[in-house]
Structures are given as structure tokens and as C-alpha cells.
């Protein structure tokens, strides 16, 4: 028994549905620093990535439904590799890819009964920070050209407000990471210490690296960066002393978080 | 209308579950981009007059593998190019050299490079060295039709096996047959002379520098007897392309470094034009 549904209502229903789905997951942040672009997303999984390499100077970050953004990630790699093979490696641009994503997501939103519950960011690192490109593409195919920083996910607006307060042009990597974590803490009621290395997925596009600029930051390198980035808000001095001493200093701030909150996340990290 | 439907088709191909092979993506959705497709019957004389890449040598050493190629491309009896490059980085831990029809060979290399990177990005892991070697065999096999018409391309593949911790060399025939070579190998027009030379100069567990020098000597011997292989061009400072692959990854020698090896070979040959001789009565057999 078919009922009449006005187009306005149908679109609104789809949009609400997608927004709800996206809001269920954690948000992510993409932020520029002096030597490139930093990607940070809370993600306890080491294997199922939210942040990935697309091409030499282009990376992809997403929040929402894993299977859906994984389809988009793979499509992006195929688009980029085919374009680069057909023309030249320098002819693959974030702008072209963002347009392709926008068109594809827009078509899916209008044509398919169920929209993709995803929000993605495509970023390209250039020779100078001013030429870096960051595009945010939402479930309905709208594109935003961003500068400096961008948050994606259900709480993107709140996070962006915090990022705006803390963001500075040309900040070093540790400061950018600190800003990103402060922003992400909005979704855990401002409790930054809960975000431990094992709960974060962090990657960068490094401006000066030749050929493929994408690098994941994991293990000891991430721990060291976090001890530089986190102490400012956690406690006063001790974490910084720990950073200089090396060894198991990384567990210092995390232990504090586990003790305070008693969260399962903090417990497993400590 | 046609281009619109084509764009839709490409979008569908990108979004499909598909495989992690770039070649299969091309085969399915843009076959015209595959190297050697659309080649019609080529007369034997035309095929012979196309630029051909010549000699490549490779040798395993202690902790890696070295590959070197001369810089000449010939078209019939003419020198088509005197500074062509025939040895390439295929990914972080492997390299590829080509001999045969240069135009198609270079396209093969481009395709193979994208193939490896594509897999790595989609799957989040590198192919094993054997996986890479097999994939290259598949790419060569796809050109069998072209090869039958005289557009023959044969690669030499070498890489560092991260699991086994050794350098390995793979050779191919036009049907994509893959053969693992032990110690050293050579392909191309001057390969007979280069291999003979390497056979006498190669020693197991050589140092990197010795292996590079042995390859340089082998290329010199190839150029000495094969008109299609170019020797080191000291007046123009054009020296063989030399690449090593070790646990630290792919590294190409700079022109100055390669030039120093070439100069060493040339100055040695001023007094002994046929190069170093190996002992006639060796106490130990080779390869022990």
C-alpha cells in the first residue's frame, strides 16, 4: 500500500537517518601543523583504519559506518591510481578527488533508499602551508573547503569551537596534536587523559618527504609525542620530566586517567 | 551521453568490491590503458626498428641484491638513445630492469609500480616478494600476443626478501614463466657476455661494493662484444644505472658514485683490456 511522501519529507528523513548514524561514532580531527597535516581519530582498532593513504600527497579520514567509508576509501585509491596512471602522478589532486566523492555521495543520497552514514575529509599537503587543501564532504555530497583545521562526526561543531580557540598557524606537531586532543576531549566531557596512545589513530602527511608523504604515527613515536602534547592540560610538571627520562614514561599520564575515571579504556592502556 | 555513461561505469568500477589488483581494474574498466593493447599485426622489420632496451645484470650479495643496466637503446643499427634508463624502483624493497621493446617495457614498469602500490594501499600490507614476482609474471603473460608479433619485452626482477633476509633474483620468459635465479643473472642482447663475465667474477657473500664492481665489469664486457650495449660514456658522463636493495630499502647510486665505479673499471682496463682474470686452477669450486 503506497503512501505519498513529499520530497521534502523524504530528504529530511534520509538526512536525519544519516546524522543519527554518524553521531553514534566518535568524531575525528584534521589539523595543519608547520611541517604538514595531522590526522587524529579515536580508534581502539589497530587493523580497521579510519585514516588512510590515498596517493603521494593525499590522505583520507572518515567517521561513521566502517563498511561504507571503506568502500569510499578503496574507490578513492582506485580513482587516484587510475588518474595518475593515465596522466601523471602530479595530476592527482585532492580537489579532483573531493569532487568525485561529492558527486558520488550526492548520487547515493538521492538515488539509494539508504544514504551512506559517513563523513569524510580529503587533505592534500602542498609545498607551503598556504597551499594545503582540506575538504570535508558530508553524507549528502556537500563539500566544504577548510583551512587550518576541521572536525568531522556527530559533535563536529562543538569540537570545531574548541579547535578554533586553540589553533595557531605554523604550530609544531606536538602542539597541533595537543590541540586536536583537546578538541576531541569534548566528546568525553573534557577529560583529555582518557585518550591514550592505544586508543588513538594518528597519521601525518609530511610536507618535505619525497614521493609518498603519508606516515602513520604508532608505538614509541606516538607515545613520545603524546607525552609532549598531553602534560599541559593533565598535570603540571611530572609528565614532562617523564618524557625526558624516557623508558615507560608514556604510561604516566594514562595511569592518572585510569585512576581518575576508572574507565575500561584507561584500565587496558595502563 | 557516451562520456556520461562511461563516467557512470567508472564510478561503478571504483565502488565495486573488486580485487586489490590494479591490472584487473584496468582489464575490467579501462582495457585500452593496458600496455600493448590495440597493437595490430606489426611487420618484423618495423618491430626490429623500434627502440630496444639492451643489457641488464643483477647479483645477490651479502644482505641484498644489486641491479645494473647500460644506458643504450638501439633501433636497428642506430643508437636510439644514449642515456635511457632501464632499471627502476618498483617499490621500497624491489627493483625491475627491462630489455626488449622499450616503449612497451617502460609501460610495463609503470603498470607494475602502480600494481604494487595499489595492493599495498588497499590491503594495508605489502605483497610478499614471491607475490610480487608472480604478479609481474602475470603482467608479462598478458603481452604474449604482442610478443608473438615481435614486440618482445623481458624483465628482470630483484628484491630483498624481508622474511628470509636475503636478496633474490627472478627472470622471466615471454610467456610469463618465472624462474628464480641464484647468485646472479643477466638479460638482454649483451647478456651472454655479461653472464660469462659475472660467472668468473662473482663470489658468494660478496660485499656490496664488490658486487657493484662485478656488475660494472660485466656490463663493460657486454659492451665490449655486443654493439647494442653501451659502455660507460666518459666524455658525456653517462654511466650505467646501478641500484641496490637491502633491508634499508631501494637505493640508486648517484651519478658520481656510479661514475667512480666506471672509472675504476676503465683505468683497470687500460693495462688489461680484457679485464680481471680468474684463477685457472681454483682450489674451491664456485658456489660453495
XYZ file of C-alpha atoms in Angstrom:
558
model
C 0.000 0.000 0.000
C 1.990 3.018 -1.226
C 1.670 6.229 0.736
C 2.524 9.636 -0.607
C 5.640 11.142 0.957
C 6.635 14.633 -0.087
C 10.166 15.001 -1.459
C 10.994 17.423 1.353
C 9.969 14.870 3.936
C 11.825 12.050 2.187
C 15.071 14.048 2.078
C 14.686 15.167 5.659
C 14.110 11.600 6.807
C 17.198 10.423 4.967
C 19.306 13.242 6.375
C 18.103 12.586 9.916
C 18.818 8.921 9.491
C 22.380 9.596 8.274
C 23.054 12.168 11.001
C 21.899 9.775 13.704
C 24.136 7.021 12.369
C 27.168 9.295 12.215
C 26.530 10.673 15.709
C 26.781 7.167 17.176
C 30.531 7.002 16.397
C 33.420 9.086 17.685
C 34.482 12.247 15.888
C 37.842 12.889 14.224
C 40.076 15.894 13.636
C 42.325 17.006 10.785
C 44.666 19.891 11.538
C 47.587 21.630 9.831
C 50.982 21.964 11.504
C 54.240 23.589 10.391
C 55.552 20.561 8.503
C 52.345 19.062 7.169
C 48.841 17.905 8.026
C 47.914 15.861 11.094
C 45.027 13.373 11.325
C 43.712 12.213 14.701
C 40.796 9.898 15.420
C 39.874 7.876 18.489
C 40.092 4.275 17.323
C 40.869 1.273 19.518
C 41.402 -0.975 16.482
C 44.888 -1.362 15.013
C 43.602 -3.040 11.869
C 40.413 -1.231 10.868
C 41.629 2.228 9.973
C 39.739 5.500 9.910
C 42.728 7.303 8.389
C 44.413 6.095 5.210
C 46.761 6.956 2.408
C 45.196 7.722 -0.947
C 48.112 8.967 -3.015
C 51.541 10.583 -2.809
C 50.359 13.731 -1.068
C 46.717 12.921 -0.339
C 45.138 11.217 2.654
C 41.627 10.278 3.688
C 39.916 10.335 7.074
C 36.390 9.226 7.837
C 33.879 8.703 10.598
C 30.624 6.785 10.589
C 29.927 3.294 9.326
C 33.124 1.364 8.679
C 31.897 -0.724 5.756
C 30.617 2.355 3.948
C 33.669 4.565 4.295
C 35.867 1.586 3.476
C 34.030 1.374 0.132
C 34.726 5.073 -0.383
C 38.382 4.753 0.647
C 39.000 1.934 -1.811
C 37.162 3.844 -4.537
C 39.382 6.845 -3.813
C 42.554 4.779 -4.151
C 41.265 3.352 -7.432
C 40.314 6.805 -8.718
C 43.705 8.246 -7.760
C 45.818 5.365 -9.073
C 43.937 5.262 -12.363
C 44.150 9.025 -12.854
C 47.848 9.004 -12.014
C 48.486 6.110 -14.356
C 46.516 7.658 -17.194
C 48.096 11.122 -16.900
C 50.892 11.742 -14.433
C 51.368 11.433 -10.690
C 51.243 15.217 -10.237
C 47.825 15.328 -11.910
C 46.109 13.605 -8.995
C 44.679 16.344 -6.767
C 42.598 16.486 -3.620
C 40.219 18.844 -5.399
C 39.504 16.303 -8.140
C 39.054 13.547 -5.593
C 36.820 15.677 -3.353
C 34.627 16.498 -6.347
C 34.385 12.850 -7.212
C 33.413 11.968 -3.636
C 30.863 14.797 -3.554
C 29.273 13.642 -6.766
C 29.224 10.013 -5.679
C 27.847 10.696 -2.192
C 25.276 13.082 -3.642
C 24.075 10.455 -6.095
C 23.880 7.819 -3.385
C 21.955 10.194 -1.127
C 19.324 10.968 -3.752
C 19.089 7.656 -5.592
C 19.508 4.989 -2.978
C 16.896 4.240 -0.309
C 19.556 4.321 2.404
C 22.148 7.115 2.468
C 25.764 6.460 3.491
C 26.248 7.217 7.184
C 29.672 8.741 6.720
C 31.523 11.989 6.836
C 34.926 12.212 5.198
C 37.870 14.529 4.885
C 40.279 14.580 1.953
C 43.505 16.516 2.504
C 46.476 17.261 0.304
C 49.785 18.569 1.568
C 51.448 21.121 -0.739
C 54.875 22.772 -0.791
C 53.695 25.508 1.561
C 51.055 25.539 4.302
C 49.089 28.226 2.481
C 48.590 25.903 -0.484
C 47.490 22.885 1.583
C 43.993 21.732 0.770
C 41.468 20.236 3.155
C 37.963 19.265 2.047
C 35.175 17.993 4.246
C 32.461 16.037 2.471
C 29.242 15.061 4.205
C 26.751 12.237 3.614
C 24.641 14.256 1.141
C 27.609 15.264 -1.009
C 28.097 18.803 0.220
C 31.718 19.920 0.188
C 33.426 22.425 2.431
C 36.832 23.857 1.687
C 38.530 24.158 5.084
C 41.654 25.936 6.288
C 43.747 25.191 9.339
C 41.608 22.561 10.985
C 38.406 20.613 10.545
C 36.376 18.308 12.742
C 34.061 15.619 11.452
C 31.416 13.467 13.074
C 28.367 13.965 15.251
C 29.996 16.528 17.538
C 31.942 18.329 14.832
C 30.546 21.753 15.707
C 31.449 21.604 19.413
C 34.901 20.254 18.592
C 35.466 22.932 15.946
C 34.674 25.615 18.532
C 37.395 24.272 20.825
C 39.824 23.896 17.910
C 39.230 27.498 16.915
C 40.271 28.651 20.395
C 43.480 26.638 20.450
C 44.564 26.524 16.814
C 47.622 28.518 15.740
C 49.136 28.735 12.248
C 52.558 27.107 11.931
C 52.412 25.241 15.245
C 54.790 22.279 15.674
C 53.458 18.722 15.516
C 53.207 18.193 19.291
C 51.214 21.400 19.732
C 48.877 20.515 16.866
C 48.371 17.073 18.431
C 47.641 18.717 21.759
C 45.050 20.983 20.114
C 43.460 18.016 18.349
C 43.226 16.016 21.585
C 41.763 18.995 23.436
C 39.159 19.212 20.701
C 38.382 15.514 20.761
C 38.029 15.651 24.556
C 34.751 17.498 24.064
C 33.087 14.168 23.405
C 34.407 12.744 26.685
C 33.337 15.747 28.770
C 36.682 17.476 28.565
C 38.597 14.593 30.060
C 41.675 14.568 27.872
C 43.676 11.981 29.720
C 41.363 9.181 28.678
C 42.811 9.401 25.175
C 45.809 7.071 25.377
C 48.130 6.026 22.569
C 46.407 2.664 22.289
C 43.059 4.388 21.770
C 44.206 6.834 19.102
C 44.820 6.541 15.415
C 47.293 9.217 14.350
C 48.832 9.864 10.939
C 50.519 12.708 9.093
C 51.201 13.955 5.588
C 54.787 15.199 5.860
C 55.434 18.170 3.617
C 59.136 17.596 2.944
C 59.103 13.825 2.498
C 59.717 12.775 -1.109
C 57.301 10.600 -3.101
C 54.781 9.142 -0.611
C 54.258 11.606 2.230
C 51.762 9.622 4.342
C 53.042 8.164 7.610
C 51.238 6.517 10.483
C 52.448 7.511 13.924
C 52.381 4.483 16.200
C 54.195 2.858 19.088
C 57.090 4.617 20.750
C 56.985 7.637 18.441
C 53.349 8.331 19.246
C 53.929 7.768 22.977
C 56.759 10.287 22.926
C 54.649 12.827 21.042
C 51.748 12.331 23.418
C 53.902 12.945 26.473
C 54.964 16.206 24.849
C 51.438 17.089 23.836
C 49.341 15.999 26.800
C 51.041 17.221 30.035
C 49.980 20.842 29.633
C 46.392 20.030 30.476
C 46.800 16.864 32.535
C 49.099 17.684 35.372
C 51.781 20.289 35.882
C 55.331 19.046 35.638
C 55.751 15.304 36.143
C 54.819 14.165 32.644
C 57.437 16.411 31.093
C 60.114 15.043 33.406
C 58.966 11.589 32.352
C 59.387 12.493 28.697
C 62.989 13.438 29.276
C 63.681 10.285 31.249
C 62.235 8.056 28.515
C 61.560 4.429 29.436
C 57.990 3.772 30.481
C 57.238 7.467 30.848
C 54.345 7.168 28.399
C 52.223 5.401 30.973
C 52.419 8.326 33.419
C 49.520 10.481 32.245
C 47.477 7.449 31.181
C 47.683 5.881 34.608
C 46.428 9.102 36.055
C 43.439 8.946 33.730
C 42.639 5.363 34.643
C 42.799 6.151 38.335
C 40.546 9.172 37.996
C 37.924 7.736 35.762
C 38.207 4.001 36.215
C 37.153 3.557 32.595
C 37.758 0.211 30.936
C 39.704 2.048 28.200
C 42.119 3.636 30.640
C 42.482 0.377 32.517
C 43.529 -1.608 29.471
C 46.002 1.086 28.464
C 47.683 1.278 31.861
C 25.937 10.858 -23.490
C 28.655 8.336 -24.170
C 31.139 10.009 -21.862
C 28.457 10.306 -19.179
C 27.669 6.613 -19.264
C 31.402 5.940 -19.306
C 31.802 8.027 -16.154
C 28.983 6.037 -14.525
C 30.719 2.831 -15.478
C 33.985 4.007 -13.933
C 32.195 5.066 -10.755
C 30.610 1.636 -10.519
C 34.010 0.020 -11.024
C 35.587 2.145 -8.295
C 32.798 1.400 -5.833
C 32.589 -2.334 -6.527
C 34.010 -4.793 -4.050
C 36.541 -5.799 -6.716
C 40.035 -7.113 -6.147
C 43.156 -5.358 -4.978
C 44.816 -5.680 -8.363
C 45.231 -2.530 -10.413
C 45.722 -4.569 -13.582
C 42.367 -6.237 -13.040
C 40.761 -2.835 -12.507
C 42.157 -1.758 -15.876
C 41.184 -5.009 -17.580
C 37.628 -4.649 -16.350
C 37.015 -0.958 -16.852
C 39.720 0.646 -18.993
C 41.418 -2.080 -21.028
C 42.669 0.453 -23.572
C 45.139 1.676 -20.942
C 46.892 -1.680 -20.632
C 50.326 -1.745 -22.239
C 50.441 -3.369 -25.652
C 46.678 -3.445 -26.198
C 45.478 -2.363 -29.570
C 48.730 -3.448 -31.164
C 47.886 -4.749 -34.578
C 49.988 -7.067 -36.632
C 53.414 -5.465 -36.758
C 55.801 -6.373 -39.534
C 59.049 -7.933 -38.410
C 61.100 -5.109 -39.907
C 59.093 -2.451 -38.068
C 59.374 -4.340 -34.783
C 63.128 -4.547 -35.237
C 63.349 -0.807 -35.939
C 61.618 0.177 -32.696
C 63.887 1.301 -29.866
C 65.127 -1.698 -27.901
C 66.488 -1.724 -24.395
C 69.527 -3.920 -24.004
C 71.596 -5.402 -21.203
C 70.674 -5.741 -17.513
C 72.708 -7.582 -14.879
C 71.869 -8.448 -11.287
C 73.823 -10.112 -8.499
C 72.970 -11.062 -4.950
C 75.405 -10.025 -2.242
C 75.618 -10.383 1.491
C 72.434 -8.697 2.713
C 70.865 -7.641 -0.540
C 70.929 -7.518 -4.291
C 72.352 -5.174 -6.911
C 70.956 -4.483 -10.387
C 72.659 -2.513 -13.120
C 71.792 -1.599 -16.680
C 73.692 0.097 -19.501
C 72.270 3.287 -20.978
C 71.880 2.451 -24.652
C 68.680 1.949 -26.642
C 69.056 0.789 -30.228
C 66.687 0.947 -33.187
C 68.044 -1.443 -35.763
C 71.630 -0.375 -36.352
C 71.004 3.118 -34.981
C 71.502 4.271 -31.414
C 68.034 5.489 -30.442
C 69.041 6.947 -27.105
C 72.345 7.035 -25.253
C 71.056 7.839 -21.775
C 67.939 5.679 -21.456
C 67.169 4.255 -18.011
C 66.210 0.598 -17.819
C 66.484 -0.113 -14.108
C 63.665 1.187 -11.909
C 62.459 1.145 -8.342
C 59.333 -0.997 -8.299
C 58.669 -0.410 -4.604
C 60.569 0.095 -1.365
C 62.110 -3.389 -1.402
C 62.384 -4.343 -5.050
C 63.621 -3.183 -8.417
C 62.957 -4.105 -12.032
C 65.036 -3.926 -15.195
C 63.722 -4.331 -18.725
C 65.080 -5.448 -22.046
C 63.284 -5.658 -25.368
C 60.926 -3.124 -26.954
C 61.495 -0.048 -24.784
C 58.123 1.609 -25.345
C 56.138 -1.332 -24.055
C 58.732 -2.235 -21.441
C 58.544 1.162 -19.775
C 54.748 0.919 -19.722
C 55.086 -2.469 -18.032
C 57.269 -0.923 -15.372
C 54.749 1.877 -14.774
C 51.932 -0.632 -14.513
C 53.923 -2.870 -12.188
C 54.829 0.052 -9.908
C 51.190 1.092 -9.587
C 50.147 -2.545 -9.172
C 52.377 -2.987 -6.105
C 51.434 0.339 -4.520
C 47.740 -0.208 -5.243
C 47.762 -3.554 -3.484
C 49.660 -2.119 -0.535
C 47.198 0.750 -0.103
C 44.059 -1.336 -0.498
C 45.183 -4.238 1.661
C 47.252 -2.311 4.172
C 50.220 -4.639 3.707
C 52.962 -5.237 1.195
C 52.907 -8.242 -1.094
C 55.481 -10.908 -0.337
C 58.485 -10.873 -2.664
C 57.206 -14.027 -4.338
C 53.771 -12.462 -4.670
C 55.331 -9.512 -6.459
C 57.350 -11.836 -8.711
C 54.229 -13.819 -9.623
C 52.249 -10.670 -10.332
C 54.949 -9.497 -12.740
C 54.736 -12.858 -14.492
C 51.011 -12.300 -14.982
C 51.607 -8.868 -16.480
C 54.192 -10.253 -18.926
C 51.907 -13.137 -19.887
C 49.187 -10.674 -20.857
C 51.523 -9.365 -23.574
C 52.014 -12.768 -25.167
C 50.044 -11.653 -28.239
C 52.325 -8.668 -28.700
C 55.394 -10.802 -28.138
C 54.267 -13.162 -30.899
C 54.267 -10.167 -33.231
C 57.826 -9.311 -32.345
C 57.105 -6.823 -29.567
C 59.074 -8.806 -27.043
C 59.696 -7.465 -23.549
C 61.516 -9.419 -20.883
C 62.054 -8.061 -17.372
C 64.492 -8.942 -14.640
C 63.135 -8.599 -11.123
C 65.119 -8.444 -7.902
C 64.296 -7.613 -4.346
C 65.059 -8.025 -0.710
C 63.066 -10.791 0.952
C 62.165 -9.322 4.340
C 61.142 -12.710 5.743
C 64.241 -14.611 4.650
C 66.610 -11.648 4.959
C 68.278 -12.211 1.574
C 68.360 -10.640 -1.864
C 66.608 -12.682 -4.563
C 66.541 -12.502 -8.368
C 63.764 -13.606 -10.743
C 63.970 -13.924 -14.519
C 61.085 -14.323 -16.985
C 60.312 -15.599 -20.431
C 57.756 -14.055 -22.818
C 55.010 -16.417 -21.637
C 55.322 -15.020 -18.126
C 57.266 -18.038 -16.903
C 59.042 -17.076 -13.714
C 62.397 -18.561 -12.748
C 64.276 -17.830 -9.592
C 67.949 -17.246 -10.300
C 70.573 -17.945 -7.724
C 73.577 -15.700 -7.213
C 73.439 -13.651 -10.442
C 71.686 -13.274 -13.763
C 71.663 -11.172 -16.902
C 69.139 -10.408 -19.648
C 69.162 -8.577 -22.974
C 71.294 -8.523 -26.087
C 74.623 -8.466 -24.255
C 73.537 -10.914 -21.583
C 75.625 -13.793 -22.931
C 78.835 -11.841 -22.451
C 77.728 -10.250 -19.195
C 76.791 -13.605 -17.707
C 80.079 -15.150 -18.750
C 81.883 -12.270 -17.133
C 79.851 -12.444 -13.899
C 80.377 -16.190 -13.739
C 84.117 -15.621 -13.426
C 83.951 -12.592 -11.155
C 81.151 -13.496 -8.775
C 81.907 -14.831 -5.330
C 79.338 -15.870 -2.744
C 78.779 -13.419 0.126
C 80.449 -10.534 -1.699
C 80.365 -7.089 -0.170
C 78.060 -4.502 -1.722
C 80.965 -2.635 -3.294
C 82.416 -5.835 -4.794
C 79.031 -6.835 -6.214
C 78.567 -3.398 -7.791
C 82.071 -3.582 -9.263
C 81.439 -7.081 -10.628
C 78.246 -5.856 -12.325
C 80.111 -2.876 -13.757
C 82.818 -5.204 -15.148
C 80.123 -7.457 -16.626
C 78.431 -4.530 -18.363
C 81.788 -3.416 -19.722
C 82.396 -6.892 -21.106
C 78.920 -6.890 -22.661
C 79.560 -3.514 -24.294
C 82.923 -4.796 -25.487
C 81.377 -7.549 -27.589
C 77.741 -6.509 -28.176
C 77.143 -3.462 -30.370
C 73.735 -2.826 -28.788
C 75.139 -2.446 -25.269
C 76.655 0.903 -24.413
C 79.845 1.219 -22.404
C 80.433 3.973 -19.852
C 80.428 7.301 -21.732
C 83.207 9.265 -20.028
C 83.008 12.282 -22.309
C 79.320 12.842 -21.604
C 79.489 11.400 -18.073
C 76.777 8.843 -18.784
C 77.264 5.781 -16.591
C 75.192 2.654 -16.007
C 72.203 2.923 -13.680
C 73.055 0.942 -10.553
C 70.551 0.182 -7.784
C 70.860 -1.814 -4.581
C 68.050 -3.260 -2.488
C 68.797 -4.160 1.124
C 66.979 -4.232 4.449
C 67.181 -0.423 4.294
C 65.226 -0.404 1.049
C 65.861 0.594 -2.536
C 68.761 2.879 -3.214
C 70.059 4.128 -6.517
C 73.718 5.087 -6.779
C 74.230 8.733 -7.673
C 75.894 9.516 -10.999
C 79.086 10.378 -9.139
C 79.119 7.053 -7.297
C 78.375 5.046 -10.440
C 80.963 7.152 -12.260
C 83.626 6.251 -9.693
C 82.994 2.528 -10.241
C 83.039 3.028 -14.012
C 86.326 4.936 -13.789
C 87.828 2.135 -11.710
C 86.847 -0.381 -14.390
C 88.194 1.814 -17.206
C 91.518 2.526 -15.506
C 91.960 -1.205 -14.824
C 91.322 -1.953 -18.475
C 93.986 0.500 -19.614
C 96.575 -2.085 -18.623
C 94.394 -5.197 -19.016
C 91.860 -4.531 -21.807
C 90.051 -7.832 -21.238
C 89.567 -7.108 -17.581
C 90.404 -9.127 -14.490
C 91.161 -12.809 -14.919
C 90.032 -15.501 -12.547
C 92.470 -18.143 -11.294
C 92.754 -21.079 -13.687
C 93.221 -23.699 -11.005
C 90.892 -22.738 -8.195
C 91.131 -24.750 -5.013
C 87.453 -24.285 -4.196
C 84.575 -24.732 -6.608
C 82.150 -21.830 -7.154
C 79.096 -21.518 -5.016
C 80.472 -23.425 -2.051
